[in-house]
Amino acid sequence: GAVVSQHPSWVICKSGTSVKIECRSLDFQATTMFWYRQFPKQSLMLMATSNEGSKATYEQGVEKDKFLINHASLTLSTLTVTSAHPEDSSFYICSAGGQSSNYEQYFGPGTRLTVT
Amino acid sequence: DAKTTQPPSMDCAEGRAANLPCNHSTISGNEYVYWYRQIHSQGPQYIIHGLKNNETNEMASLIITEDRKSSTLILPHATLRDTAVYYCIVRVAGSGYALNFGKGTSLLVTP
């Protein structure tokens, strides 16, 4: 199956700083990428949808100025958590899909963010 | 997207078949049934999907009832590595559509 990577796999940062998470489709071109967030013992919650070359579409309740998403190429999307606070600590997961993945979505391994 | 209902948890003995049910009584004609699983602290893994016919791949089998209101994921010979949360999701096919994760079924495979 198609492979999606995320970097870093875990990160610890201080409150008030910004953190960038990368999501890459390694062996296919991803026209669409999704970002999810998962708090402990909860299910995945969709944060935003990004299409290559377009502005991301955010779900209700997700602050677009706080969670900056860039999808500048068919193999890379980035999520930047700006001015992070402890309540932003979570497991962030991306998924990607496109014609060359047979239009199915494949998930990255996730990034564990801890804000101290 | 249509909603799904799954039991919160199930147990299965190693080597036996694990049958995970899912109800999706409001599924639309163009919606597929997808199954993903998430092993602790990892990203979800695609298992299988289908529209109305039964499907089988190297991981599992998917049985969809004739009225499409329910389905069963079958892991024919469960191993300890199959312990995970299994999500049944119904949606229109295509990578442009997000997956709406419910609470899933936590499957515990025991020795």
Tab-separated table of C-alpha atoms in Angstrom:
chain	number	residue	atom	x	y	z
A	1	GLY	CA	0.000	0.000	0.000
A	2	ALA	CA	0.854	3.668	-0.247
A	3	VAL	CA	3.187	5.082	2.396
A	4	VAL	CA	2.715	8.309	4.314
A	5	SER	CA	5.342	9.621	6.704
A	6	GLN	CA	5.211	12.263	9.408
A	7	HIS	CA	8.007	14.196	11.016
A	8	PRO	CA	8.715	14.505	13.825
A	9	SER	CA	7.177	11.451	15.485
A	10	TRP	CA	7.149	13.280	18.788
A	11	VAL	CA	7.972	16.783	19.952
A	12	ILE	CA	8.064	18.642	23.244
A	13	CYS	CA	7.892	22.414	23.168
A	14	LYS	CA	7.442	25.267	25.581
A	15	SER	CA	4.197	27.181	25.849
A	16	GLY	CA	4.101	30.111	23.444
A	17	THR	CA	6.387	28.620	20.819
A	18	SER	CA	5.416	27.303	17.388
A	19	VAL	CA	5.803	23.768	16.107
A	20	LYS	CA	5.759	22.525	12.516
A	21	ILE	CA	4.696	18.986	11.622
A	22	GLU	CA	5.389	17.573	8.156
A	23	CYS	CA	3.314	14.998	6.313
A	24	ARG	CA	4.744	13.372	3.198
A	25	SER	CA	3.354	10.895	0.699
A	26	LEU	CA	6.414	8.833	-0.189
A	27	ASP	CA	5.350	6.820	-3.203
A	28	PHE	CA	2.319	8.591	-4.602
A	29	GLN	CA	1.023	12.048	-5.332
A	30	ALA	CA	-1.544	13.300	-2.857
A	31	THR	CA	-4.016	15.777	-4.235
A	32	THR	CA	-5.818	15.870	-0.898
A	33	MET	CA	-4.464	15.693	2.613
A	34	PHE	CA	-6.349	15.699	5.877
A	35	TRP	CA	-5.222	16.599	9.376
A	36	TYR	CA	-6.733	14.927	12.416
A	37	ARG	CA	-6.244	15.364	16.138
A	38	GLN	CA	-6.708	12.692	18.770
A	39	PHE	CA	-6.858	13.283	22.510
A	40	PRO	CA	-6.225	10.396	24.949
A	41	LYS	CA	-8.916	7.725	24.936
A	42	GLN	CA	-10.845	9.557	22.223
A	43	SER	CA	-11.382	9.013	18.541
A	44	LEU	CA	-9.799	10.953	15.703
A	45	MET	CA	-11.306	14.353	15.034
A	46	LEU	CA	-10.916	15.990	11.639
A	47	MET	CA	-9.243	19.384	11.853
A	48	ALA	CA	-8.884	20.444	8.234
A	49	THR	CA	-8.787	19.386	4.611
A	50	SER	CA	-6.154	20.662	2.238
A	51	ASN	CA	-5.942	20.372	-1.517
A	52	GLU	CA	-2.650	20.959	-3.264
A	53	GLY	CA	-2.265	24.584	-4.220
A	54	SER	CA	-5.416	25.724	-2.403
A	55	LYS	CA	-6.222	27.133	1.008
A	56	ALA	CA	-7.170	24.587	3.621
A	57	THR	CA	-10.763	24.129	4.740
A	58	TYR	CA	-11.070	24.024	8.518
A	59	GLU	CA	-13.689	22.220	10.554
A	60	GLN	CA	-15.934	24.201	12.834
A	61	GLY	CA	-14.189	25.116	16.044
A	62	VAL	CA	-10.651	24.800	14.649
A	63	GLU	CA	-8.808	28.125	14.614
A	64	LYS	CA	-7.233	28.625	11.219
A	65	ASP	CA	-4.869	31.299	12.522
A	66	LYS	CA	-3.578	28.942	15.170
A	67	PHE	CA	-3.260	25.808	13.047
A	68	LEU	CA	-1.596	26.893	9.816
A	69	ILE	CA	-1.749	24.349	7.016
A	70	ASN	CA	0.299	24.491	3.848
A	71	HIS	CA	-0.006	22.008	0.972
A	72	ALA	CA	2.396	23.448	-1.538
A	73	SER	CA	3.267	20.258	-3.382
A	74	LEU	CA	1.679	16.934	-4.240
A	75	THR	CA	3.837	15.114	-1.706
A	76	LEU	CA	4.069	17.493	1.249
A	77	SER	CA	1.690	19.163	3.654
A	78	THR	CA	2.674	20.951	6.840
A	79	LEU	CA	0.746	21.801	9.983
A	80	THR	CA	2.135	24.586	12.137
A	81	VAL	CA	0.771	24.977	15.646
A	82	THR	CA	1.380	28.622	16.489
A	83	SER	CA	1.756	29.924	20.035
A	84	ALA	CA	1.208	26.457	21.410
A	85	HIS	CA	-0.433	25.977	24.803
A	86	PRO	CA	-0.686	22.882	27.000
A	87	GLU	CA	-4.245	22.244	25.789
A	88	ASP	CA	-2.807	21.772	22.277
A	89	SER	CA	-0.964	18.691	23.503
A	90	SER	CA	-2.351	15.859	21.428
A	91	PHE	CA	-1.659	13.211	18.798
A	92	TYR	CA	-1.733	14.784	15.338
A	93	ILE	CA	-2.290	12.481	12.364
A	94	CYS	CA	-2.360	13.236	8.665
A	95	SER	CA	-3.817	11.234	5.819
A	96	ALA	CA	-3.267	11.558	2.109
A	97	GLY	CA	-4.905	10.338	-1.051
A	98	GLY	CA	-5.000	10.856	-4.760
A	99	GLN	CA	-5.309	9.192	-8.120
A	100	SER	CA	-2.097	7.269	-7.697
A	101	SER	CA	-3.290	5.796	-4.381
A	102	ASN	CA	-6.371	4.569	-6.161
A	103	TYR	CA	-8.239	7.429	-4.510
A	104	GLU	CA	-7.992	5.837	-1.088
A	105	GLN	CA	-6.619	7.534	1.990
A	106	TYR	CA	-3.544	6.374	3.782
A	107	PHE	CA	-2.490	7.579	7.186
A	108	GLY	CA	0.787	8.727	8.604
A	109	PRO	CA	2.107	7.274	11.868
A	110	GLY	CA	1.165	10.378	13.845
A	111	THR	CA	3.038	13.049	15.792
A	112	ARG	CA	2.810	13.268	19.562
A	113	LEU	CA	2.932	16.931	20.648
A	114	THR	CA	3.497	17.823	24.280
A	115	VAL	CA	3.423	21.482	25.271
A	116	THR	CA	4.937	22.288	28.649
B	1	ASP	CA	-22.100	10.621	5.999
B	2	ALA	CA	-24.230	7.860	7.425
B	3	LYS	CA	-23.604	7.017	11.065
B	4	THR	CA	-22.413	3.646	12.259
B	5	THR	CA	-22.947	1.691	15.450
B	6	GLN	CA	-20.346	-0.717	16.787
B	7	PRO	CA	-20.001	-2.567	20.084
B	8	PRO	CA	-17.486	-0.748	22.301
B	9	SER	CA	-15.369	-3.810	22.982
B	10	MET	CA	-14.894	-7.459	22.085
B	11	ASP	CA	-12.580	-10.282	23.068
B	12	CYS	CA	-11.243	-13.027	20.875
B	13	ALA	CA	-8.947	-15.976	21.539
B	14	GLU	CA	-5.766	-16.126	19.516
B	15	GLY	CA	-6.138	-18.319	16.458
B	16	ARG	CA	-9.900	-18.003	16.364
B	17	ALA	CA	-11.910	-15.906	13.942
B	18	ALA	CA	-12.824	-12.409	15.105
B	19	ASN	CA	-16.179	-11.193	13.806
B	20	LEU	CA	-16.723	-7.482	14.278
B	21	PRO	CA	-20.242	-6.218	13.555
B	22	CYS	CA	-21.299	-2.787	12.357
B	23	ASN	CA	-24.759	-1.307	11.850
B	24	HIS	CA	-25.247	1.417	9.256
B	25	SER	CA	-28.987	1.492	8.680
B	26	THR	CA	-28.998	4.971	7.077
B	27	ILE	CA	-26.345	4.217	4.458
B	28	SER	CA	-26.952	5.819	1.069
B	29	GLY	CA	-26.739	4.052	-2.262
B	30	ASN	CA	-23.419	5.622	-3.200
B	31	GLU	CA	-21.725	5.113	0.160
B	32	TYR	CA	-19.135	2.447	0.737
B	33	VAL	CA	-18.355	0.606	3.954
B	34	TYR	CA	-14.751	1.116	5.049
B	35	TRP	CA	-12.861	-0.559	7.849
B	36	TYR	CA	-9.754	0.873	9.475
B	37	ARG	CA	-7.945	-0.118	12.618
B	38	GLN	CA	-5.698	1.765	14.995
B	39	ILE	CA	-3.100	0.055	17.082
B	40	HIS	CA	-2.222	2.012	20.196
B	41	SER	CA	-0.344	5.270	19.474
B	42	GLN	CA	-0.160	4.638	15.729
B	43	GLY	CA	-1.950	6.066	12.731
B	44	PRO	CA	-5.014	4.225	11.433
B	45	GLN	CA	-4.436	1.376	9.014
B	46	TYR	CA	-6.741	0.681	6.087
B	47	ILE	CA	-8.168	-2.835	6.145
B	48	ILE	CA	-10.849	-3.240	3.515
B	49	HIS	CA	-13.846	-1.593	1.930
B	50	GLY	CA	-16.873	-2.601	-0.124
B	51	LEU	CA	-20.096	-1.373	-1.685
B	52	LYS	CA	-22.472	-4.299	-1.677
B	53	ASN	CA	-20.577	-7.440	-2.566
B	54	ASN	CA	-18.540	-9.367	-0.063
B	55	GLU	CA	-14.850	-8.576	-0.236
B	56	THR	CA	-11.720	-10.420	0.828
B	57	ASN	CA	-8.083	-9.441	0.935
B	58	GLU	CA	-4.985	-10.664	2.692
B	59	MET	CA	-6.019	-9.050	5.952
B	60	ALA	CA	-9.723	-9.701	6.300
B	61	SER	CA	-13.107	-10.420	4.800
B	62	LEU	CA	-16.023	-8.019	4.671
B	63	ILE	CA	-19.551	-9.362	4.640
B	64	ILE	CA	-22.273	-6.844	3.770
B	65	THR	CA	-25.935	-7.780	4.190
B	66	GLU	CA	-28.152	-7.683	1.152
B	67	ASP	CA	-30.005	-4.598	2.405
B	68	ARG	CA	-26.628	-2.985	3.187
B	69	LYS	CA	-27.792	-1.946	6.630
B	70	SER	CA	-25.093	-3.883	8.422
B	71	SER	CA	-21.755	-5.537	7.835
B	72	THR	CA	-19.242	-7.789	9.543
B	73	LEU	CA	-15.479	-7.631	9.402
B	74	ILE	CA	-13.889	-11.041	9.780
B	75	LEU	CA	-10.298	-11.612	10.825
B	76	PRO	CA	-10.031	-15.334	10.064
B	77	HIS	CA	-7.206	-16.245	12.439
B	78	ALA	CA	-6.714	-13.499	15.005
B	79	THR	CA	-3.249	-12.927	16.420
B	80	LEU	CA	-2.116	-10.850	19.374
B	81	ARG	CA	-0.992	-8.166	16.896
B	82	ASP	CA	-4.608	-7.724	15.826
B	83	THR	CA	-5.405	-6.125	19.189
B	84	ALA	CA	-6.551	-2.647	18.176
B	85	VAL	CA	-9.515	-0.312	17.846
B	86	TYR	CA	-11.493	-1.134	14.711
B	87	TYR	CA	-13.477	1.586	12.986
B	88	CYS	CA	-16.359	1.001	10.602
B	89	ILE	CA	-16.979	4.081	8.444
B	90	VAL	CA	-19.424	4.688	5.637
B	91	ARG	CA	-18.779	7.355	3.060
B	92	VAL	CA	-18.666	8.116	-0.617
B	93	ALA	CA	-15.563	6.670	-2.276
B	94	GLY	CA	-12.733	8.958	-3.247
B	95	SER	CA	-9.793	10.586	-1.570
B	96	GLY	CA	-11.462	13.991	-1.493
B	97	TYR	CA	-13.744	12.906	1.315
B	98	ALA	CA	-12.647	12.845	4.934
B	99	LEU	CA	-13.221	9.869	7.179
B	100	ASN	CA	-15.603	10.411	10.070
B	101	PHE	CA	-14.297	8.264	12.905
B	102	GLY	CA	-16.761	7.095	15.515
B	103	LYS	CA	-15.760	5.367	18.721
B	104	GLY	CA	-15.009	2.016	17.104
B	105	THR	CA	-14.678	-1.409	18.681
B	106	SER	CA	-11.738	-2.169	20.918
B	107	LEU	CA	-10.720	-5.728	20.078
B	108	LEU	CA	-8.594	-7.609	22.567
B	109	VAL	CA	-7.002	-10.824	21.337
B	110	THR	CA	-5.977	-13.046	24.213
B	111	PRO	CA	-3.465	-15.906	24.285
